[in-house]
Amino acid sequence: MTEMLVLPFYVVMDVSYSMTMASQTPDGAPKAPIDSGNDVVKEVKIALEDSPLLSDKVRFSLIDFSDDAQVVIPMCDLTTVAPHDIPTLTARGGTSYAAAFNLLKKQISQDVAQLKADGHKVHRPAVFFLTDGDPTDDDSVWQGGFADLTSPGFKERPNFIPFGVAQAKKAILDQLVYPPGKMRSFIQQNPNDAANGIKAMAEILIGSIVGSVTSFSEGSESGAFMLPEPDEDEDVWL
Amino acid sequence: MALRVDEHELGQLKPLAKGGMAEVFDLPDFRIGEHPEWPLVYKRFKKATRPIPIFGLEALVKLRDGLHPDQQKAMDQQFNWMVRVVVDGQHGASGILLPRLDGTYFTKKYNSYGEVSEGPCEAQNLTATDDFFQRWRIPNPSMEQRFLLCRSLALGLGKLHRAEVIYGDLSLRNFLYRLEPTVSVMFVDTDAVRPKGGSSPLGRQPHTGDWEPPEALAAQRSGNKVGFAIQNFETDRYKLGLAILRILARVPRAGETRDPNHIKSVVPTNTFTMLQNSLHGKPADRPTAKDWYQEFR
């Protein structure tokens, strides 16, 4: 049987309490970042529903994290999940990056093995990581977790794209770009508009899904992962 | 005939759509002299895509303009072809003007949240299973309509090849289809085509994944990046055969299949043989667009 290619996308969303602090959106209505986080899944799902070529190849998972991390949507074809079955993100606790990295590594190992067992050829996973602040772990702990996740010894190490809104710092998130030089960080220019920043992240995520699936190529060793340039006229990101 | 227009002459720009390389605007205030009845859109290239040389785009405007009026009319029925190059005083072209697409190539789209929108009826829908059409309430073309779509596709590509132009990055994302009032396809993204002997105005175009001809994959395996990217009449013919297979296959993940056996039971023997020659024969033996058109008549 011919192996069918799939590309796993993970969205890893910070659900610390600060994600509930509403900011003004461009249309004037206040919106909490966590609500925009919930919209991300809907927007990805609609984009996949709209395109049989995308839904054939894209597998999606949502993980949230605060003091701990949990799988909110296990790796799946998102078009097969009914909207009312999609859990709503709710805030809890602090911001442990390490918890997210450790769970991600475990999940990626399991998910890739499962997809392969189902007869798929699996491209390198992509992780879209969103946070609104600094990690509450000690530096050595989160840095160790990230090093572990992206270690050359971890065969399924993902492409990692960090997004920072509100109080997140570029100096920290730049350390989470993997592979460095090929991927980049996205730090919101206006820290008071986190909800809009998350919406912009969804656009980049969907652009990446479309670009990556379109570039899939047999025999390619690049992982076929594409990251679109953000719209230069919108000035959302640093 | 003027080939280029300055962006500031266009009047109001109403955002219509946004893609990876460009943003599209409706132009309610602007018309061109030779077709004042045509509503137009402006495809503005994103900064990351620029600079794009004006010369190559103007050559494509001229190419259409130089056709015999009958041939021009025939091209306009199936190609969303650029009619002007737009400049904005910065380096290279800022974009192109295109006739606004006929509403018959749009379809209503529902989603699982019960929302409805209208968008271009992309040929990629044709690779979906019956479930997709039922779920999103999009008309599911019958086999007869699918054969007519294949005929229209071959007719369009034949017109382009007769004008000595290579489409290049043909895939089911680069043309739209309709079932009413007549079954036909409309090619889009025509700014990426190239005249025989020339280059594409947008530079070297990669093959879309899952559409690479065997010679491109062989070149890639041997590390020949230039060979991998070559697109010519033979690669267009390969992709035409692949598109026909994928339109007719009606199997899960039809958008990726390269196996003609999927349609062996639903096509005449000669069609099957032509498909085998398209996908497994030598490049020079691949049926032309004209051959396919005659097969589907």
Coordinates of C-alpha atoms in Angstrom, one line a residue:
Chain A
M1 CA 0.0 0.0 0.0
T2 CA 1.2 3.5 -0.9
E3 CA 2.1 5.6 2.2
M4 CA 0.0 8.8 2.4
L5 CA 1.8 11.9 3.5
V6 CA 0.5 13.8 6.5
L7 CA 1.8 16.9 8.2
P8 CA 1.1 17.3 12.0
F9 CA 0.4 20.8 13.3
Y10 CA 0.4 21.5 17.0
V11 CA -1.0 24.6 18.6
V12 CA 0.3 25.1 22.1
M13 CA -1.6 27.8 23.9
D14 CA -0.8 29.5 27.2
V15 CA -3.9 29.5 29.5
S16 CA -2.4 31.2 32.5
Y17 CA -4.8 33.6 34.3
S18 CA -3.4 36.6 32.5
M19 CA -4.9 35.3 29.3
T20 CA -8.3 36.3 30.7
M21 CA -7.5 40.0 30.9
A22 CA -9.6 41.6 28.1
S23 CA -8.1 44.2 25.7
Q24 CA -9.8 46.5 23.3
T25 CA -10.1 45.0 19.8
P26 CA -10.1 47.3 16.6
D27 CA -13.9 47.2 16.5
G28 CA -14.0 48.5 20.1
A29 CA -15.3 45.5 21.9
P30 CA -13.1 44.1 24.7
K31 CA -12.0 40.6 24.2
A32 CA -9.9 38.3 26.4
P33 CA -6.9 36.6 24.7
I34 CA -8.1 33.2 25.7
D35 CA -11.3 33.8 23.7
S36 CA -9.2 34.6 20.7
G37 CA -7.4 31.4 21.4
N38 CA -10.6 29.5 21.2
D39 CA -11.3 31.2 17.8
V40 CA -8.0 29.8 16.4
V41 CA -9.3 26.3 16.4
K42 CA -12.5 27.4 14.6
E43 CA -10.6 29.3 11.9
V44 CA -8.3 26.4 11.2
K45 CA -11.2 24.0 11.1
I46 CA -13.1 26.2 8.6
A47 CA -10.0 26.5 6.4
L48 CA -9.6 22.7 6.4
E49 CA -13.3 22.1 5.7
D50 CA -12.9 24.4 2.7
S51 CA -10.2 22.4 1.1
P52 CA -10.1 18.7 0.5
L53 CA -6.4 18.9 -0.4
L54 CA -5.6 20.4 3.0
S55 CA -7.9 18.2 5.1
D56 CA -6.4 15.1 3.4
K57 CA -2.9 15.9 4.7
V58 CA -3.2 18.0 7.8
R59 CA -3.5 16.6 11.2
F60 CA -4.1 18.9 14.1
S61 CA -3.7 18.9 17.9
L62 CA -4.2 21.5 20.6
I63 CA -2.3 21.5 23.8
D64 CA -2.8 24.1 26.6
F65 CA -0.4 24.9 29.5
S66 CA -0.2 26.8 32.7
D67 CA 1.4 25.2 35.8
D68 CA 0.8 21.9 33.9
A69 CA 0.0 21.0 30.4
Q70 CA -2.7 18.9 28.8
V71 CA -3.9 17.7 25.5
V72 CA -7.1 19.5 24.7
I73 CA -7.6 18.1 21.1
P74 CA -5.7 14.9 20.4
M75 CA -4.0 14.6 17.0
C76 CA -6.9 14.2 14.5
D77 CA -8.4 15.2 11.2
L78 CA -10.1 18.4 12.5
T79 CA -12.8 18.3 9.9
T80 CA -14.2 15.1 11.4
V81 CA -14.7 16.8 14.8
A82 CA -18.1 18.4 15.4
P83 CA -17.9 22.0 16.7
H84 CA -19.8 21.2 19.9
D85 CA -17.2 18.5 20.7
I86 CA -14.3 21.0 20.7
P87 CA -13.4 21.8 24.3
T88 CA -13.3 25.5 25.3
L89 CA -10.0 26.7 26.7
T90 CA -10.2 27.9 30.3
A91 CA -7.6 29.7 32.4
R92 CA -5.7 28.2 35.3
G93 CA -2.5 28.9 37.1
G94 CA 0.9 30.2 36.0
T95 CA 3.1 29.8 32.9
S96 CA 5.3 26.7 32.9
Y97 CA 7.0 26.5 29.5
A98 CA 8.7 23.3 30.7
A99 CA 5.4 21.6 31.3
A100 CA 4.4 22.3 27.7
F101 CA 7.7 21.2 26.2
N102 CA 7.8 17.9 28.2
L103 CA 4.2 17.0 27.2
L104 CA 4.9 18.0 23.6
K105 CA 7.8 15.7 23.3
K106 CA 5.8 12.8 24.7
Q107 CA 2.8 13.5 22.5
I108 CA 4.8 14.0 19.3
S109 CA 6.5 10.6 19.9
Q110 CA 3.2 8.9 20.4
D111 CA 1.4 10.7 17.6
V112 CA 4.0 10.1 15.0
A113 CA 4.3 6.5 15.9
Q114 CA 0.5 6.2 15.6
L115 CA 0.3 7.9 12.3
K116 CA 3.0 5.7 10.9
A117 CA 1.2 2.6 12.3
D118 CA -1.8 3.8 10.3
G119 CA 0.2 3.7 7.1
H120 CA 1.1 7.4 6.8
K121 CA 4.4 8.9 5.9
V122 CA 4.8 11.7 8.5
H123 CA 6.6 15.0 7.8
R124 CA 8.3 16.8 10.6
P125 CA 5.7 18.3 13.0
A126 CA 5.2 22.0 13.3
V127 CA 4.5 23.7 16.7
F128 CA 2.8 27.1 16.9
F129 CA 3.5 28.1 20.5
L130 CA 1.6 31.1 22.0
T131 CA 2.3 32.8 25.3
D132 CA 1.4 36.1 26.9
G133 CA 4.3 36.3 29.4
D134 CA 7.5 35.0 30.8
P135 CA 7.9 31.5 32.0
T136 CA 7.4 30.9 35.7
D137 CA 9.9 28.1 35.7
D138 CA 13.5 28.6 36.5
D139 CA 15.5 29.4 33.3
S140 CA 17.5 26.2 33.5
V141 CA 14.2 24.2 33.7
W142 CA 12.5 25.6 30.6
Q143 CA 15.7 25.8 28.7
G144 CA 16.4 22.2 29.5
G145 CA 13.0 21.2 28.4
F146 CA 13.3 23.0 25.1
A147 CA 16.8 21.6 24.5
D148 CA 15.3 18.1 25.0
L149 CA 12.4 18.7 22.6
T150 CA 14.7 20.0 19.9
S151 CA 17.7 17.7 20.5
P152 CA 19.2 16.1 17.4
G153 CA 18.7 12.8 19.3
F154 CA 15.0 13.3 19.1
K155 CA 14.2 12.1 15.6
E156 CA 10.7 13.8 15.5
R157 CA 11.9 17.1 16.8
P158 CA 9.5 19.7 15.5
N159 CA 9.8 23.0 13.7
F160 CA 9.0 25.5 16.5
I161 CA 7.5 28.9 16.0
P162 CA 6.9 31.0 19.1
F163 CA 4.3 33.8 19.2
G164 CA 4.4 36.4 22.0
V165 CA 1.5 38.7 22.9
A166 CA 1.0 41.1 25.8
Q167 CA 4.0 40.9 28.2
A168 CA 5.9 38.2 26.3
K169 CA 9.5 39.1 25.7
K170 CA 11.4 38.8 22.4
A171 CA 14.7 38.0 24.1
I172 CA 13.1 34.9 25.6
L173 CA 11.0 33.8 22.6
D174 CA 13.9 34.1 20.3
Q175 CA 15.5 31.3 22.2
L176 CA 12.5 29.1 21.2
V177 CA 12.9 29.4 17.5
Y178 CA 13.8 26.0 15.9
P179 CA 15.6 25.5 13.6
P180 CA 17.2 28.9 14.2
G181 CA 17.7 30.7 11.0
K182 CA 14.9 28.8 9.2
M183 CA 12.0 29.7 11.5
R184 CA 11.4 32.9 13.4
S185 CA 9.6 34.4 16.4
F186 CA 6.6 36.7 16.2
I187 CA 6.3 39.2 19.0
Q188 CA 3.4 41.5 19.0
Q189 CA 4.2 45.2 18.7
N190 CA 1.3 46.5 20.7
P191 CA 1.2 44.7 24.1
N192 CA -2.3 46.0 24.8
D193 CA -3.9 44.2 21.9
A194 CA -3.3 40.6 22.6
A195 CA -6.6 39.4 21.2
N196 CA -5.8 40.9 17.8
G197 CA -2.3 39.4 18.0
I198 CA -3.8 35.9 18.4
K199 CA -6.1 36.5 15.4
A200 CA -3.0 37.4 13.4
M201 CA -1.3 34.3 14.6
A202 CA -4.2 32.2 13.2
E203 CA -3.7 33.8 9.8
I204 CA 0.0 32.9 9.8
L205 CA -0.9 29.4 11.0
I206 CA -3.4 28.9 8.1
G207 CA -1.0 30.5 5.6
S208 CA 1.6 28.0 6.8
I209 CA -0.8 25.1 6.4
V210 CA -1.7 26.1 2.9
G211 CA 1.9 26.8 1.9
S212 CA 3.3 23.6 3.5
V213 CA 0.7 21.3 1.9
T214 CA 1.2 22.9 -1.5
S215 CA 4.9 22.4 -1.3
F216 CA 4.8 18.8 -0.2
S217 CA 7.2 17.0 -2.4
E218 CA 8.2 13.4 -2.6
G219 CA 11.8 12.9 -1.8
S220 CA 12.1 16.3 -0.2
E221 CA 14.4 16.4 2.9
S222 CA 13.4 19.8 4.0
G223 CA 10.3 18.7 5.8
A224 CA 8.2 20.8 3.3
F225 CA 7.3 23.2 6.0
M226 CA 6.6 26.8 4.9
L227 CA 6.2 29.9 7.1
P228 CA 4.6 32.8 5.3
E229 CA 5.8 36.3 5.7
P230 CA 3.4 38.4 7.8
D231 CA 1.6 41.1 6.0
E232 CA 3.9 44.1 6.0
D233 CA 1.2 46.6 5.9
E234 CA -0.4 45.4 9.2
D235 CA 2.5 46.0 11.5
V236 CA 1.4 43.5 14.0
W237 CA 4.7 41.8 14.7
L238 CA 8.2 42.8 15.7
Chain B
M1 CA -2.8 50.3 -26.4
A2 CA -1.3 51.3 -23.0
L3 CA 0.2 48.3 -21.3
R4 CA 0.6 49.8 -17.9
V5 CA -1.3 52.0 -15.5
D6 CA -0.2 53.9 -12.4
E7 CA -1.8 52.7 -9.2
H8 CA -3.0 56.2 -8.3
E9 CA -5.2 56.2 -11.4
L10 CA -7.2 53.2 -10.2
G11 CA -9.5 55.0 -7.9
Q12 CA -11.1 53.2 -5.0
L13 CA -9.5 49.9 -4.0
K14 CA -12.0 47.6 -2.3
P15 CA -10.3 44.6 -0.6
L16 CA -11.6 41.2 -1.9
A17 CA -9.2 38.5 -1.0
K18 CA -5.7 37.9 0.4
G19 CA -3.3 35.2 -0.6
G20 CA 0.3 34.3 0.2
M21 CA 1.8 36.4 -2.7
A22 CA -0.8 39.0 -3.3
E23 CA -3.9 40.8 -2.3
V24 CA -6.9 41.3 -4.6
F25 CA -9.0 44.5 -4.8
D26 CA -12.2 45.3 -6.6
L27 CA -11.9 48.4 -8.8
P28 CA -15.4 50.1 -8.9
D29 CA -14.0 53.3 -10.5
F30 CA -11.7 52.0 -13.2
R31 CA -12.3 50.5 -16.7
I32 CA -10.1 49.9 -19.8
G33 CA -10.8 51.5 -23.1
E34 CA -11.0 48.4 -25.2
H35 CA -13.4 46.6 -22.9
P36 CA -15.3 49.3 -20.9
E37 CA -18.0 46.7 -20.0
W38 CA -15.5 44.6 -18.0
P39 CA -15.4 45.0 -14.2
L40 CA -11.8 44.7 -13.1
V41 CA -9.8 43.7 -10.1
Y42 CA -6.3 44.6 -9.1
K43 CA -3.9 41.9 -7.9
R44 CA -1.3 43.7 -5.8
F45 CA 1.9 41.8 -5.1
K46 CA 3.0 41.7 -1.5
K47 CA 6.3 43.4 -0.8
A48 CA 8.0 40.1 0.0
T49 CA 7.2 39.0 -3.6
R50 CA 8.7 42.2 -5.2
P51 CA 10.4 43.3 -7.3
I52 CA 8.8 41.7 -10.3
P53 CA 10.1 42.9 -13.6
I54 CA 7.6 44.9 -15.6
F55 CA 8.9 43.6 -18.9
G56 CA 7.8 40.0 -18.5
L57 CA 4.3 40.9 -17.4
E58 CA 3.9 43.4 -20.2
A59 CA 4.9 40.7 -22.7
L60 CA 1.9 38.6 -21.4
V61 CA -0.5 41.6 -21.8
K62 CA 0.8 42.0 -25.4
L63 CA 0.5 38.3 -26.1
R64 CA -3.2 38.3 -25.6
D65 CA -3.6 41.7 -27.3
G66 CA -1.7 40.3 -30.4
L67 CA -4.1 37.3 -30.9
H68 CA -6.7 37.3 -33.6
P69 CA -10.0 38.6 -32.2
D70 CA -11.6 35.2 -32.4
Q71 CA -8.6 33.6 -30.7
Q72 CA -8.7 36.3 -28.1
K73 CA -12.3 35.7 -27.4
A74 CA -11.7 32.0 -27.0
M75 CA -8.9 32.7 -24.6
D76 CA -11.0 35.1 -22.6
Q77 CA -13.6 32.4 -22.1
Q78 CA -11.2 30.2 -20.2
F79 CA -8.3 32.3 -19.0
N80 CA -8.4 35.1 -16.4
W81 CA -5.7 36.9 -18.3
M82 CA -4.1 40.2 -17.2
V83 CA -5.0 43.3 -19.2
R84 CA -2.6 45.8 -17.7
V85 CA 0.5 46.0 -15.5
V86 CA 0.3 48.3 -12.5
V87 CA 3.2 50.5 -11.3
D88 CA 3.5 52.6 -8.2
G89 CA 6.8 54.4 -8.7
Q90 CA 8.8 51.8 -6.9
H91 CA 11.0 49.2 -8.5
G92 CA 9.2 46.8 -10.8
A93 CA 5.5 46.1 -11.1
S94 CA 3.2 46.6 -8.1
G95 CA 0.6 44.3 -9.6
I96 CA -1.7 43.5 -12.5
L97 CA -5.3 44.2 -13.6
L98 CA -7.5 41.3 -14.4
P99 CA -11.1 41.0 -15.5
R100 CA -13.3 40.3 -12.4
L101 CA -14.2 36.6 -12.4
D102 CA -17.6 35.6 -13.7
G103 CA -20.0 34.9 -10.8
T104 CA -20.7 31.5 -12.3
Y105 CA -17.3 30.3 -11.1
F106 CA -18.3 31.0 -7.5
T107 CA -20.2 28.8 -5.2
K108 CA -21.9 29.1 -1.8
K109 CA -19.9 27.3 0.9
Y110 CA -21.3 26.1 4.2
N111 CA -19.2 25.1 7.2
S112 CA -19.8 23.0 10.3
Y113 CA -20.7 26.1 12.3
G114 CA -23.7 26.7 10.1
E115 CA -22.1 29.7 8.5
V116 CA -22.4 30.4 4.8
S117 CA -20.0 32.3 2.5
E118 CA -19.3 32.5 -1.2
G119 CA -16.0 31.7 -2.8
P120 CA -14.3 30.6 -6.0
C121 CA -15.3 27.0 -7.0
E122 CA -11.8 25.5 -7.0
A123 CA -11.1 22.4 -9.0
Q124 CA -9.6 20.8 -5.9
N125 CA -13.2 20.1 -4.8
L126 CA -13.3 17.5 -7.6
T127 CA -10.9 15.3 -5.6
A128 CA -13.2 15.1 -2.6
T129 CA -15.3 12.2 -1.8
D130 CA -19.1 12.3 -2.1
D131 CA -19.3 13.0 1.6
F132 CA -17.6 16.4 1.1
F133 CA -20.2 17.5 -1.4
Q134 CA -23.1 16.4 0.8
R135 CA -21.7 17.9 4.0
W136 CA -21.0 21.3 2.5
R137 CA -24.0 21.3 0.1
I138 CA -21.9 21.8 -3.0
P139 CA -23.3 20.3 -6.2
N140 CA -21.4 17.0 -6.9
P141 CA -20.6 16.7 -10.6
S142 CA -21.8 13.5 -12.2
M143 CA -19.3 11.4 -14.2
E144 CA -20.7 12.9 -17.4
Q145 CA -20.1 16.4 -16.1
R146 CA -16.6 15.3 -15.0
F147 CA -15.8 14.1 -18.5
L148 CA -17.0 17.5 -19.8
L149 CA -14.8 19.3 -17.3
C150 CA -11.8 17.2 -18.5
R151 CA -12.7 18.2 -22.1
S152 CA -12.9 21.9 -21.1
L153 CA -9.6 21.6 -19.3
A154 CA -7.9 20.0 -22.4
L155 CA -9.5 22.7 -24.6
G156 CA -8.1 25.5 -22.5
L157 CA -4.6 24.1 -22.3
G158 CA -4.7 23.4 -26.0
K159 CA -5.5 27.0 -26.7
L160 CA -2.6 28.1 -24.5
H161 CA -0.2 25.6 -26.2
R162 CA -1.3 26.8 -29.6
A163 CA -0.4 30.3 -28.6
E164 CA 3.1 28.8 -27.7
V165 CA 2.6 29.4 -24.0
I166 CA 3.5 27.0 -21.2
Y167 CA 1.2 27.0 -18.2
G168 CA 3.9 25.5 -15.9
D169 CA 2.5 25.1 -12.4
L170 CA -0.7 23.4 -13.4
S171 CA -2.6 21.8 -10.5
L172 CA -6.2 21.6 -9.2
R173 CA -5.7 24.8 -7.3
N174 CA -5.0 26.8 -10.4
F175 CA -8.3 26.5 -12.2
L176 CA -12.0 27.0 -11.2
Y177 CA -15.0 25.1 -12.6
R178 CA -18.7 25.6 -13.1
L179 CA -21.5 23.3 -14.0
E180 CA -24.0 26.0 -15.1
P181 CA -24.9 27.5 -17.6
T182 CA -22.3 25.3 -19.3
V183 CA -19.8 22.9 -17.9
S184 CA -16.4 24.6 -18.2
V185 CA -13.2 25.5 -16.4
M186 CA -11.4 28.8 -16.0
F187 CA -7.6 29.1 -15.5
V188 CA -6.4 31.6 -12.9
D189 CA -2.9 32.6 -11.8
T190 CA -2.0 33.3 -15.4
D191 CA 0.8 35.7 -14.4
A192 CA 3.0 32.6 -13.7
V193 CA 2.8 31.3 -17.3
R194 CA 5.7 31.6 -19.7
P195 CA 6.0 32.0 -23.5
K196 CA 8.0 29.2 -25.1
G197 CA 11.7 30.3 -25.1
G198 CA 11.1 32.9 -22.3
S199 CA 10.9 32.9 -18.5
S200 CA 7.9 33.3 -16.2
P201 CA 7.6 36.9 -15.1
L202 CA 7.4 35.6 -11.5
G203 CA 10.7 33.8 -11.9
R204 CA 11.2 30.0 -11.7
Q205 CA 8.0 28.4 -10.5
P206 CA 8.2 25.3 -8.4
H207 CA 6.0 22.3 -9.2
T208 CA 3.2 22.0 -6.7
G209 CA 3.7 19.1 -4.4
D210 CA 2.1 15.8 -5.7
W211 CA 2.3 17.3 -9.3
E212 CA 5.9 16.7 -10.0
P213 CA 6.5 14.9 -13.3
P214 CA 8.7 11.8 -13.1
E215 CA 11.6 13.6 -14.8
A216 CA 11.5 16.3 -12.1
L217 CA 11.5 13.7 -9.4
A218 CA 14.4 11.9 -11.0
A219 CA 16.3 15.2 -11.3
Q220 CA 15.6 15.9 -7.6
R221 CA 16.9 12.5 -6.6
S222 CA 20.2 13.2 -8.4
G223 CA 20.5 16.6 -6.7
N224 CA 19.8 18.5 -9.9
K225 CA 17.8 21.5 -8.7
V226 CA 17.6 23.2 -12.1
G227 CA 16.3 20.0 -13.7
F228 CA 13.8 19.6 -10.9
A229 CA 12.3 23.0 -11.7
I230 CA 12.0 22.6 -15.5
Q231 CA 8.5 23.2 -16.8
N232 CA 7.7 22.8 -20.5
F233 CA 5.0 21.5 -22.8
E234 CA 5.8 17.9 -21.8
T235 CA 5.4 18.6 -18.1
D236 CA 2.1 20.4 -18.9
R237 CA 0.9 17.3 -20.7
Y238 CA 1.9 15.1 -17.8
K239 CA -0.1 17.4 -15.4
L240 CA -3.0 17.4 -17.7
G241 CA -3.1 13.6 -17.6
L242 CA -2.8 13.7 -13.8
A243 CA -5.6 16.3 -13.5
I244 CA -7.9 14.1 -15.7
L245 CA -7.1 11.0 -13.5
R246 CA -7.8 13.0 -10.3
I247 CA -11.0 14.5 -11.6
L248 CA -12.4 11.1 -12.7
A249 CA -11.0 9.0 -9.8
R250 CA -13.6 9.7 -7.1
V251 CA -11.6 7.8 -4.5
P252 CA -10.4 8.9 -1.1
R253 CA -7.3 11.2 -1.5
A254 CA -7.8 11.4 -5.2
G255 CA -5.8 14.6 -5.1
E256 CA -2.6 12.5 -4.6
T257 CA -3.2 9.5 -6.7
R258 CA -1.0 8.7 -9.8
D259 CA -2.5 5.3 -10.4
P260 CA -4.6 5.1 -13.6
N261 CA -6.1 1.8 -12.4
H262 CA -8.5 3.9 -10.3
I263 CA -10.5 4.7 -13.4
K264 CA -9.9 1.7 -15.5
S265 CA -13.4 0.5 -15.0
V266 CA -15.1 3.8 -15.8
V267 CA -13.4 5.0 -18.9
P268 CA -13.1 3.5 -22.5
T269 CA -10.0 1.4 -23.3
N270 CA -8.5 4.2 -25.4
T271 CA -8.9 6.8 -22.6
F272 CA -7.1 4.4 -20.2
T273 CA -4.3 3.8 -22.7
M274 CA -3.9 7.5 -23.2
L275 CA -3.7 8.0 -19.4
Q276 CA -1.1 5.4 -19.1
N277 CA 0.9 7.1 -21.8
S278 CA 0.5 10.4 -20.1
L279 CA 1.7 9.2 -16.7
H280 CA 4.1 6.4 -17.5
G281 CA 5.2 7.0 -21.1
K282 CA 8.2 8.9 -22.3
P283 CA 7.7 12.7 -22.2
A284 CA 7.6 12.9 -25.9
D285 CA 4.8 10.3 -26.1
R286 CA 2.4 12.0 -23.7
P287 CA -0.9 12.9 -25.4
T288 CA -1.3 16.5 -26.3
A289 CA -4.1 18.7 -25.0
K290 CA -5.6 18.4 -28.5
D291 CA -5.4 14.6 -28.4
W292 CA -7.3 14.7 -25.1
Y293 CA -9.9 17.2 -26.4
Q294 CA -10.6 14.9 -29.3
E295 CA -10.8 11.9 -27.0
F296 CA -13.5 13.6 -24.9
R297 CA -15.6 14.9 -27.8

